Each structure stands twice: as structure tokens, then as C-alpha cells.
Tab-separated table of C-alpha atoms in Angstrom:
chain	number	residue	atom	x	y	z
A	28	MET	CA	0.001	0.087	-0.088
A	29	LEU	CA	2.658	2.618	0.941
A	30	HIS	CA	4.545	2.023	-2.518
A	31	LEU	CA	1.053	2.729	-4.009
A	32	PHE	CA	0.976	5.866	-2.483
A	33	ARG	CA	4.487	6.836	-3.779
A	34	GLY	CA	3.767	5.719	-6.733
A	35	LEU	CA	0.552	7.908	-6.984
A	36	GLY	CA	2.665	10.577	-5.542
A	37	ARG	CA	5.589	10.209	-8.335
A	38	ARG	CA	2.897	10.550	-10.787
A	39	LEU	CA	1.314	13.631	-9.799
A	40	TRP	CA	4.475	15.883	-8.488
A	41	PRO	CA	4.994	16.842	-12.066
A	42	HIS	CA	1.929	18.064	-11.781
A	43	HIS	CA	1.455	19.676	-8.168
A	44	PRO	CA	1.346	23.840	-9.270
A	45	ALA	CA	-1.599	23.177	-11.162
A	46	LEU	CA	-2.899	20.914	-8.511
A	47	LEU	CA	-2.224	23.322	-5.688
A	48	ALA	CA	-4.123	26.486	-7.763
A	49	GLY	CA	-7.184	23.769	-8.463
A	50	LEU	CA	-7.600	23.580	-4.692
A	51	TRP	CA	-7.566	27.214	-4.801
A	52	GLY	CA	-9.875	27.872	-7.265
A	53	LEU	CA	-12.458	25.075	-5.605
A	54	ALA	CA	-11.731	26.771	-2.081
A	55	GLN	CA	-13.282	30.135	-3.623
A	56	LEU	CA	-16.201	28.258	-5.224
A	57	ALA	CA	-17.047	26.179	-2.325
A	58	PHE	CA	-16.823	29.423	0.233
A	59	LEU	CA	-18.757	31.940	-2.223
A	60	ALA	CA	-21.709	28.389	-2.609
A	61	ARG	CA	-21.683	28.706	1.803
A	62	PHE	CA	-21.632	31.995	2.173
A	63	HIS	CA	-24.817	32.737	-1.569
A	64	GLY	CA	-22.067	35.196	-3.040
A	65	PRO	CA	-20.612	37.674	-1.353
A	66	HIS	CA	-20.907	38.087	2.312
A	67	ALA	CA	-21.553	40.994	4.143
A	68	ALA	CA	-20.804	40.887	8.254
A	69	ASN	CA	-20.274	42.673	11.425
A	70	ASP	CA	-17.851	45.466	10.303
A	71	SER	CA	-18.702	45.835	6.356
A	72	GLY	CA	-21.443	48.502	6.533
A	73	ARG	CA	-19.103	50.909	7.846
A	74	TYR	CA	-16.257	49.711	4.661
A	75	LEU	CA	-18.981	49.952	1.744
A	76	ALA	CA	-19.921	53.677	3.260
A	77	TYR	CA	-16.311	54.730	3.459
A	78	ALA	CA	-15.928	53.309	0.137
A	79	ALA	CA	-19.021	55.174	-1.260
A	80	ASN	CA	-18.786	58.234	-0.136
A	81	ILE	CA	-14.689	58.249	-1.287
A	82	ALA	CA	-16.229	56.818	-4.760
A	83	GLU	CA	-19.216	59.142	-5.062
A	84	CYS	CA	-17.786	62.869	-3.596
A	85	GLY	CA	-13.782	62.125	-3.425
A	86	TYR	CA	-14.578	62.047	0.796
A	87	PHE	CA	-11.673	60.310	2.774
A	88	GLU	CA	-13.227	59.949	6.566
A	89	PRO	CA	-10.918	61.170	9.634
A	90	GLY	CA	-10.183	59.959	13.002
A	91	HIS	CA	-10.436	55.952	13.149
A	92	ASN	CA	-11.722	54.863	9.739
A	93	LEU	CA	-8.664	56.867	8.208
A	94	ARG	CA	-6.247	53.577	9.745
A	95	TYR	CA	-8.221	51.402	7.071
A	96	VAL	CA	-8.777	53.576	4.463
A	97	LEU	CA	-6.985	51.621	1.741
A	98	TYR	CA	-9.644	49.107	1.803
A	99	PRO	CA	-12.743	51.419	1.574
A	100	LEU	CA	-10.414	52.671	-1.649
A	101	PHE	CA	-10.113	49.500	-2.995
A	102	GLN	CA	-14.090	48.736	-2.474
A	103	SER	CA	-14.741	52.538	-4.253
A	104	PHE	CA	-12.688	51.329	-7.200
A	105	TRP	CA	-14.731	48.537	-8.048
A	106	LEU	CA	-18.365	50.511	-6.840
A	107	ALA	CA	-16.841	53.931	-9.358
A	108	LEU	CA	-17.237	50.865	-12.235
A	109	GLY	CA	-20.542	50.197	-11.376
A	110	LEU	CA	-19.771	46.026	-10.426
A	111	GLY	CA	-20.867	46.659	-6.690
A	112	TRP	CA	-20.117	43.579	-4.637
A	113	TRP	CA	-19.009	41.116	-7.318
A	114	GLY	CA	-16.591	43.242	-8.216
A	115	ILE	CA	-15.210	44.004	-5.165
A	116	VAL	CA	-15.291	39.795	-4.027
A	117	ALA	CA	-13.243	39.405	-7.259
A	118	GLY	CA	-10.761	42.256	-7.059
A	119	GLN	CA	-10.195	40.139	-3.572
A	120	MET	CA	-9.135	36.867	-5.188
A	121	ALA	CA	-7.396	38.341	-8.036
A	122	VAL	CA	-5.272	39.527	-5.291
A	123	ALA	CA	-5.525	36.572	-3.467
A	124	ALA	CA	-4.327	34.266	-5.951
A	125	LEU	CA	-1.333	36.583	-6.341
A	126	ALA	CA	-0.898	36.127	-2.631
A	127	THR	CA	-0.794	32.529	-3.411
A	128	ARG	CA	1.287	32.246	-6.591
A	129	ALA	CA	3.818	34.888	-3.698
A	130	ILE	CA	4.079	32.363	-0.955
A	131	TYR	CA	5.264	29.817	-3.368
A	132	GLN	CA	7.521	31.427	-4.562
A	133	GLY	CA	8.955	32.966	-1.626
A	134	THR	CA	9.028	30.000	0.307
A	135	ARG	CA	11.898	28.229	-3.100
A	136	ARG	CA	13.809	31.103	-3.058
A	137	LEU	CA	13.776	30.405	0.681
A	138	ALA	CA	14.150	26.845	0.290
A	139	GLY	CA	16.921	26.864	-2.598
A	140	GLY	CA	14.632	26.260	-4.829
A	141	ARG	CA	13.312	23.178	-3.993
A	142	ARG	CA	9.894	22.814	-4.579
A	143	GLY	CA	9.118	20.672	-1.616
A	144	ALA	CA	8.663	22.981	0.839
A	145	ALA	CA	6.615	25.706	-1.728
A	146	ALA	CA	4.347	23.430	-2.290
A	147	LEU	CA	3.385	22.523	1.886
A	148	ALA	CA	3.439	25.997	2.656
A	149	THR	CA	0.967	26.568	0.060
A	150	LEU	CA	-0.879	23.440	0.528
A	151	LEU	CA	-1.129	24.959	4.056
A	152	PHE	CA	-2.372	28.432	2.935
A	153	VAL	CA	-4.783	27.021	0.511
A	154	ALA	CA	-6.444	24.453	2.502
A	155	TRP	CA	-6.774	26.791	5.750
A	156	PRO	CA	-10.379	27.613	5.627
A	157	ASP	CA	-10.130	30.195	8.604
A	158	ILE	CA	-7.509	32.398	5.461
A	159	GLN	CA	-9.857	31.355	2.392
A	160	GLN	CA	-13.311	32.007	3.546
A	161	PHE	CA	-11.893	35.903	4.097
A	162	ASN	CA	-11.522	36.522	0.021
A	163	VAL	CA	-15.554	36.228	0.190
A	164	PHE	CA	-15.826	38.699	2.773
A	165	LEU	CA	-16.614	42.240	2.414
A	166	LEU	CA	-14.089	43.237	4.970
A	167	THR	CA	-10.464	44.086	5.495
A	168	GLU	CA	-9.243	41.010	6.352
A	169	SER	CA	-8.772	39.796	2.413
A	170	LEU	CA	-6.919	42.314	1.235
A	171	PHE	CA	-4.902	42.386	4.400
A	172	ILE	CA	-4.187	38.991	4.586
A	173	SER	CA	-3.104	38.828	0.629
A	174	LEU	CA	-0.711	41.942	1.470
A	175	VAL	CA	1.283	40.110	4.068
A	176	ALA	CA	1.178	37.128	1.847
A	177	LEU	CA	2.755	39.931	-1.085
A	178	SER	CA	5.009	41.755	1.614
A	179	PHE	CA	6.626	37.936	1.837
A	180	GLY	CA	6.935	36.783	-1.446
A	181	ALA	CA	8.603	40.765	-1.853
A	182	PHE	CA	11.132	40.714	0.938
A	183	THR	CA	12.629	37.514	-0.526
A	184	ARG	CA	13.291	38.782	-3.766
A	185	VAL	CA	15.648	41.592	-2.295
A	186	ARG	CA	18.558	39.343	-1.192
A	187	SER	CA	19.376	39.574	-5.447
A	188	GLY	CA	20.118	43.419	-4.705
A	189	ARG	CA	17.977	44.641	-7.214
A	190	PRO	CA	16.840	48.013	-6.946
A	191	GLN	CA	13.408	46.573	-8.551
A	192	ALA	CA	13.338	44.537	-6.049
A	193	TRP	CA	13.610	46.838	-3.077
A	194	ALA	CA	10.982	48.883	-4.957
A	195	TRP	CA	8.596	46.577	-4.643
A	196	LEU	CA	9.570	45.538	-0.703
A	197	LEU	CA	8.280	48.679	-0.400
A	198	VAL	CA	5.629	49.208	-2.030
A	199	ALA	CA	4.021	46.408	-0.397
A	200	LEU	CA	4.761	47.277	2.818
A	201	THR	CA	3.478	51.182	2.428
A	202	LEU	CA	0.228	49.419	1.455
A	203	THR	CA	0.443	46.980	4.042
A	204	ALA	CA	0.607	49.932	6.834
A	205	LEU	CA	-2.538	51.169	5.079
A	206	ALA	CA	-4.828	47.623	5.173
A	207	ARG	CA	-5.026	47.987	8.822
A	208	PRO	CA	-4.025	49.674	11.830
A	209	ASN	CA	-1.737	47.812	12.569
A	210	GLY	CA	-0.737	46.880	9.429
A	211	PHE	CA	2.759	49.062	10.277
A	212	MET	CA	4.140	45.730	12.301
A	213	VAL	CA	5.064	44.587	8.781
A	214	GLY	CA	7.073	46.726	7.835
A	215	LEU	CA	8.530	46.792	11.579
A	216	ALA	CA	9.354	42.817	10.688
A	217	ALA	CA	10.984	44.024	7.505
A	218	GLY	CA	12.937	46.976	9.624
A	219	LEU	CA	14.099	44.675	12.313
A	220	ALA	CA	14.959	42.370	9.504
A	221	GLY	CA	17.176	45.240	8.226
A	222	LEU	CA	18.809	46.330	11.607
A	223	ASP	CA	19.886	42.613	12.874
A	224	ALA	CA	21.407	41.944	9.407
A	225	LEU	CA	23.172	45.524	10.243
A	226	ARG	CA	24.519	44.581	13.813
A	227	ARG	CA	25.782	41.165	11.834
A	228	ALA	CA	27.424	42.756	10.141
A	229	PRO	CA	31.648	42.898	9.413
A	230	ASN	CA	31.227	47.030	9.047
A	231	ARG	CA	29.641	47.950	12.645
A	232	ARG	CA	29.906	51.392	10.930
A	233	PRO	CA	25.892	51.213	9.077
A	234	TRP	CA	24.568	49.726	12.623
A	235	ARG	CA	25.991	52.906	14.915
A	236	ALA	CA	24.128	54.805	12.579
A	237	ALA	CA	21.153	53.055	12.361
A	238	LEU	CA	21.147	52.934	16.058
A	239	LEU	CA	21.072	56.977	16.770
A	240	LEU	CA	19.222	57.350	13.759
A	241	LEU	CA	16.459	56.043	15.495
A	242	VAL	CA	17.556	57.749	19.224
A	243	LEU	CA	17.728	61.082	16.866
A	244	LEU	CA	13.811	59.472	15.859
A	245	ALA	CA	12.480	58.621	19.629
A	246	PRO	CA	10.672	61.313	19.759
A	247	LEU	CA	8.892	61.018	16.510
A	248	LEU	CA	8.087	57.281	17.087
A	249	TRP	CA	6.309	57.740	20.708
A	250	ALA	CA	4.054	60.723	18.548
A	251	ALA	CA	3.367	58.245	16.257
A	252	LEU	CA	2.969	55.899	18.810
A	253	ASN	CA	0.455	57.739	20.513
A	254	HIS	CA	-1.651	58.660	17.363
A	255	GLN	CA	-1.301	54.841	16.625
A	256	LEU	CA	-3.708	54.053	20.008
A	257	ALA	CA	-5.092	57.705	20.497
A	258	THR	CA	-8.858	55.928	18.994
A	259	TYR	CA	-8.268	52.811	21.260
A	260	TYR	CA	-10.150	52.656	25.032
A	261	LEU	CA	-7.337	49.984	26.612
A	262	MET	CA	-8.186	51.228	30.243
A	263	ASP	CA	-11.639	50.504	29.771
A	264	THR	CA	-10.688	46.474	28.586
A	265	TYR	CA	-8.050	45.986	31.008
A	266	GLN	CA	-10.581	46.964	33.492
A	267	ARG	CA	-13.125	45.314	32.590
A	268	GLY	CA	-10.366	42.178	32.177
A	269	GLU	CA	-10.987	41.426	29.058
A	270	LEU	CA	-9.330	38.697	27.135
A	271	ILE	CA	-11.967	38.595	23.725
A	272	PHE	CA	-13.814	42.001	23.080
A	273	ARG	CA	-16.145	42.308	24.435
A	274	TYR	CA	-16.655	38.952	25.661
A	275	PRO	CA	-17.115	39.082	29.642
A	276	LEU	CA	-17.390	34.893	30.496
A	277	TRP	CA	-14.097	34.753	29.696
A	278	ALA	CA	-12.141	37.527	31.722
A	279	VAL	CA	-9.400	38.065	34.021
A	280	HIS	CA	-11.075	39.351	37.987
A	281	GLN	CA	-8.772	41.815	39.624
A	282	ALA	CA	-8.529	41.139	43.568
A	283	GLN	CA	-8.085	44.525	45.012
A	284	PRO	CA	-8.724	47.698	43.043
A	285	LEU	CA	-7.192	48.649	40.534
A	286	ASP	CA	-4.405	52.049	40.109
A	287	MET	CA	-5.732	53.940	37.379
A	288	PRO	CA	-3.337	56.282	35.847
A	289	PRO	CA	-4.227	60.298	36.471
A	290	ASN	CA	-6.993	61.885	33.711
A	291	GLY	CA	-4.854	64.012	30.574
A	292	THR	CA	-2.245	61.144	30.266
A	293	GLY	CA	-1.502	60.305	26.221
A	294	PRO	CA	-2.520	57.080	25.841
A	295	VAL	CA	1.407	55.230	25.822
A	296	ALA	CA	1.804	56.688	28.852
A	297	ARG	CA	-1.441	55.559	30.623
A	298	VAL	CA	-0.450	51.559	29.487
A	299	LEU	CA	3.561	52.508	31.328
A	300	TYR	CA	1.680	54.151	35.009
A	301	PHE	CA	-1.390	50.968	34.293
A	302	ALA	CA	2.206	48.252	33.407
A	303	ALA	CA	3.965	49.529	36.773
A	304	HIS	CA	1.342	50.380	39.279
A	305	ASN	CA	-0.495	47.083	38.490
A	306	PRO	CA	1.922	44.582	37.612
A	307	ALA	CA	0.269	41.126	38.566
A	308	TYR	CA	-2.445	41.523	37.179
A	309	LEU	CA	-1.662	42.626	33.806
A	310	GLY	CA	0.826	40.124	33.879
A	311	ARG	CA	-2.167	37.932	34.037
A	312	LEU	CA	-4.135	39.899	31.326
A	313	MET	CA	-1.356	39.415	29.472
A	314	LEU	CA	-0.956	35.103	29.673
A	315	GLY	CA	-4.785	34.730	29.458
A	316	LYS	CA	-4.872	37.305	25.928
A	317	LEU	CA	-1.766	35.149	24.749
A	318	PHE	CA	-3.782	31.727	25.238
A	319	VAL	CA	-6.662	32.777	23.629
A	320	PHE	CA	-5.093	33.919	20.922
A	321	VAL	CA	-2.886	31.511	19.544
A	322	SER	CA	-4.432	27.922	21.110
A	323	TYR	CA	-8.047	28.443	18.968
A	324	LEU	CA	-10.022	27.368	21.275
A	325	LYS	CA	-11.966	30.163	21.772
A	326	PRO	CA	-15.766	29.242	23.270
A	327	HIS	CA	-17.522	30.025	19.672
A	328	TYR	CA	-15.835	27.396	17.531
A	329	SER	CA	-17.293	24.218	17.100
A	330	LEU	CA	-15.857	21.393	18.889
A	331	ALA	CA	-14.308	20.006	15.010
A	332	HIS	CA	-12.548	23.437	14.556
A	333	ARG	CA	-10.356	23.807	18.022
A	334	ALA	CA	-9.689	19.969	16.966
A	335	ALA	CA	-8.362	20.863	13.671
A	336	GLY	CA	-6.381	23.737	16.121
A	337	VAL	CA	-4.964	21.423	17.888
A	338	LEU	CA	-3.984	19.305	15.516
A	339	VAL	CA	-2.784	21.521	12.500
A	340	LEU	CA	-1.683	24.722	14.227
A	341	TRP	CA	-0.073	23.714	17.870
A	342	PRO	CA	2.787	21.553	15.976
A	343	ALA	CA	2.879	24.216	12.824
A	344	TYR	CA	3.665	26.698	16.172
A	345	TRP	CA	6.562	24.588	17.373
A	346	LEU	CA	8.027	23.480	13.696
A	347	ALA	CA	7.512	26.970	12.872
A	348	ALA	CA	9.560	28.097	15.554
A	349	GLN	CA	12.620	25.677	14.910
A	350	GLY	CA	12.681	26.632	11.609
A	351	ALA	CA	13.287	30.189	13.133
A	352	ARG	CA	16.412	28.553	14.267
A	353	ARG	CA	17.632	27.219	11.127
A	354	ALA	CA	20.460	28.269	9.821
A	355	VAL	CA	20.610	27.116	6.646
A	356	ILE	CA	17.504	29.389	5.709
A	357	TRP	CA	17.840	33.336	4.791
A	358	ARG	CA	18.052	34.832	8.530
A	359	PRO	CA	16.539	37.973	7.257
A	360	ALA	CA	13.838	36.026	5.977
A	361	ARG	CA	13.576	34.450	9.263
A	362	VAL	CA	13.666	37.328	11.593
A	363	PHE	CA	11.231	38.874	8.865
A	364	LEU	CA	8.834	36.475	9.572
A	365	ALA	CA	9.348	35.300	13.109
A	366	ALA	CA	8.729	38.958	13.949
A	367	ILE	CA	5.941	39.281	12.059
A	368	PHE	CA	3.746	36.318	13.808
A	369	LEU	CA	5.768	37.980	17.327
A	370	LEU	CA	4.871	41.940	16.880
A	371	GLN	CA	1.527	40.503	16.314
A	372	THR	CA	0.875	38.019	19.433
A	373	ALA	CA	2.297	41.447	21.734
A	374	ILE	CA	-0.151	44.227	20.069
A	375	ILE	CA	-2.730	41.697	20.906
A	376	MET	CA	-1.607	40.727	24.356
A	377	LEU	CA	-1.426	45.208	24.996
A	378	THR	CA	-4.596	45.549	23.366
A	379	VAL	CA	-7.692	42.316	23.357
A	380	ASP	CA	-8.476	39.499	20.442
A	381	ASP	CA	-11.706	39.392	18.805
A	382	TRP	CA	-13.936	36.349	18.928
A	383	ASP	CA	-12.912	34.852	15.933
A	384	VAL	CA	-9.922	34.404	13.858
A	385	ARG	CA	-9.296	37.811	11.912
A	386	PHE	CA	-6.388	38.957	13.913
A	387	LEU	CA	-4.544	35.518	13.862
A	388	ALA	CA	-5.601	34.751	9.725
A	389	PRO	CA	-2.593	37.568	8.426
A	390	VAL	CA	-0.042	35.818	10.799
A	391	LEU	CA	-0.549	32.853	9.937
A	392	PRO	CA	0.863	32.621	6.132
A	393	ALA	CA	4.653	32.934	8.860
A	394	VAL	CA	4.238	29.632	10.770
A	395	PHE	CA	3.237	27.485	7.799
A	396	VAL	CA	6.377	28.894	5.686
A	397	LEU	CA	8.692	28.439	8.353
A	398	ALA	CA	7.251	24.795	9.674
A	399	ALA	CA	7.223	23.814	5.812
A	400	LEU	CA	10.738	25.050	4.907
A	401	GLU	CA	11.477	23.029	8.551
A	402	VAL	CA	9.806	19.925	7.507
A	403	THR	CA	11.505	19.755	4.376
A	404	TRP	CA	14.731	20.817	5.670
A	405	THR	CA	14.259	18.067	8.177
A	406	LEU	CA	12.708	14.870	6.119
A	407	ARG	CA	15.967	15.971	3.956
A	408	LEU	CA	19.262	15.458	6.879
A	409	MET	CA	17.415	11.663	7.641
A	410	ARG	CA	17.143	11.054	3.971
A	411	ASN	CA	21.472	12.340	3.727
A	412	GLU	CA	21.668	10.151	7.288
A	413	GLU	CA	20.153	7.263	5.723
């Protein structure tokens, strides 16, 4: 029986790109059928109204909604063409197809041209339903997930040193930063990878210059972080002990009254004050959010959904952690991918998670790529030892 499976695998392997493309297409059709076409959910009305204002009178909303500007702008393009919701979803699927290709090609570059890791990473990306379902939702997640994947693909190209590769990476990172308020984390991950490369370079002068630049830019970075947090009410969620936004059944309860920051304190200073005066409580709160975010055991999920997370994601996390340490993989890419996941995790621990997977799905491509690389390198070493 094993011999038959191996023979079938060898015959199908030359056609695996077409098989992956077919599986991707079937996934899109399956979710279109499941949701009876384009699906509006929770925040969809807000984005569509914003997009209509852009398409009809060029009006861009200020404040919190401006942080999501790319998606309403994307929607407004299809609305202006008169294609409506179906045009938006078709556009999302087109970008998602490019993102899937970027996952395959980027992983193959990191694997030294070998296609096994690329095929496995792409299979996980295509087959994981909590990623592909968003392509039919009128929400930011589809575009954001695709832009994270496209940023990864663009990042793997800069190893060539060609100017156009750097230009494409800059475009991808800028678009990702405009897609969601936390989109800046992908650019920050790229920056951390760059700093790590400078730190390890024989010539230390660029590394010292980069540190000096960061010191000089510290006031600007402080102001930018305050701006990012200005429209979030973190102290309210801290007081309620929420692990999942507006879900009181899973919450951390304080043993004694909390020491709250004084009025008039800036957003970042409020968090620092709260951390300094309530360290044990905030520590328990952050650990609870970490568990909720990565465990995939949220109360709204079915038993089958939770089991899939435990059986697939938990091993993938471990494999990805091993892959992030695998020296044969280009180090800047390892730092970049690990930083994407860790930065998103840190953001969730400091803010609050949502009831579904919309905050985890955008960073799962980083997990799948590192896990696939680790699997294929381990199998290769085992074959060499034999």
C-alpha cells in the first residue's frame, strides 16, 4: 500500500502547481456557495459607506476610519465601475491569487529552489479555511492577508540586490501599513530584519548609524505610537479584564482595586503607568490573551474547529519555532517571518483579541512558511543520514 501511494505521489508531483491552483479555485467556489455570494458581516456596512463616499464625492473620513483607508479605497474602485459587491470580491480573489503565488515563490527561494517546501506552505495556506473564507467577506481581512503574503514574497526578492526588488518591497509594505491599523507591524518586522543584518555585518558603522538614527527619531516614534493608540480605549478593556472583546465570560478579575492613570495622560503613558502600578494583574491579563490568541480554543468555535487547531496549528507553531532557528535558511527572512508573528502577538497581548480568527489569520502565512521549511529540511537531513 505504501508503495502504491509513493508511486501515485511521483506521478502527481510534476503537476502539483496545477493541483494547488485547482484546490485554490475550489476553495473560492466552496465559500461563495456557503455564503451565497459576497458576504457582509459586522463592519462591512462601515467600509461600504466609506467606499461609497470616496467613489461618489472623493470624501475620506477622518479619525479612526482613516486607519483603514486602503480597503474602502479598494472597494470604491469597484463601486465606481458599477460592479458592486461581486466586483469587490472578484478583486479580492485576484489579489489573493497573486498572494498565493507569492507564498509559493517566496518559500521556494528560501528553500534554495526546492519545490517541496513551497508546495507544503502553499497547501497549508490554500487549505486552511480560516484564511480562504475571507476572500468572500466584505472586510479588510482578505486584502490584509494577501498584502502580508505579497510583502513576504517581495522581501525574499531583495536578496538579489536589484533596485526594483527594493522598490516592490517598499510598495508592498506601504500598502500593508494602510490596510489596517496594525499593518505597520509588517514594515516594522522588515526593519528589525534589516537592523539584525546590520548588527551582524563586519562593518559596524552602518549599525551604529542606525542606532543613532533611532535615538534621534525616538520623539517622532513616540508621537506616532500615541497617534496609533489615540482612538483605542485600552484602559476600559483592562478594567473589564477582557481576553476577548466584549465577551465577559472569559475575563480576568482583579483581586483588589486597580490603580488607574490620571486624566490627561497620553495613550502610551497610560499603558506604562498601568503596567507599573498593576504588574501582577496586567501580567495575568496578557498571559490570558496570549492563550486565547494562539490556542485556537475560543468558546465560539465548534469542537471540530478546535480540534483542527490543536492537530494542525499547535505542531505548526513548534515547527515554525524550529524553522526560525534553522541556520541554512536565509537569516533576514527568518527574522522577518518570526517578527511578523511575534509583533502581532504582542499587539494582541497589549490590546484585546476578537472572538474569531481575524487577528490570527493574517500572520498564519508566516507560521506555515517556517513550518514547511523546517519539515522539508528535516526530511532532507534524514534522507542524507540514511
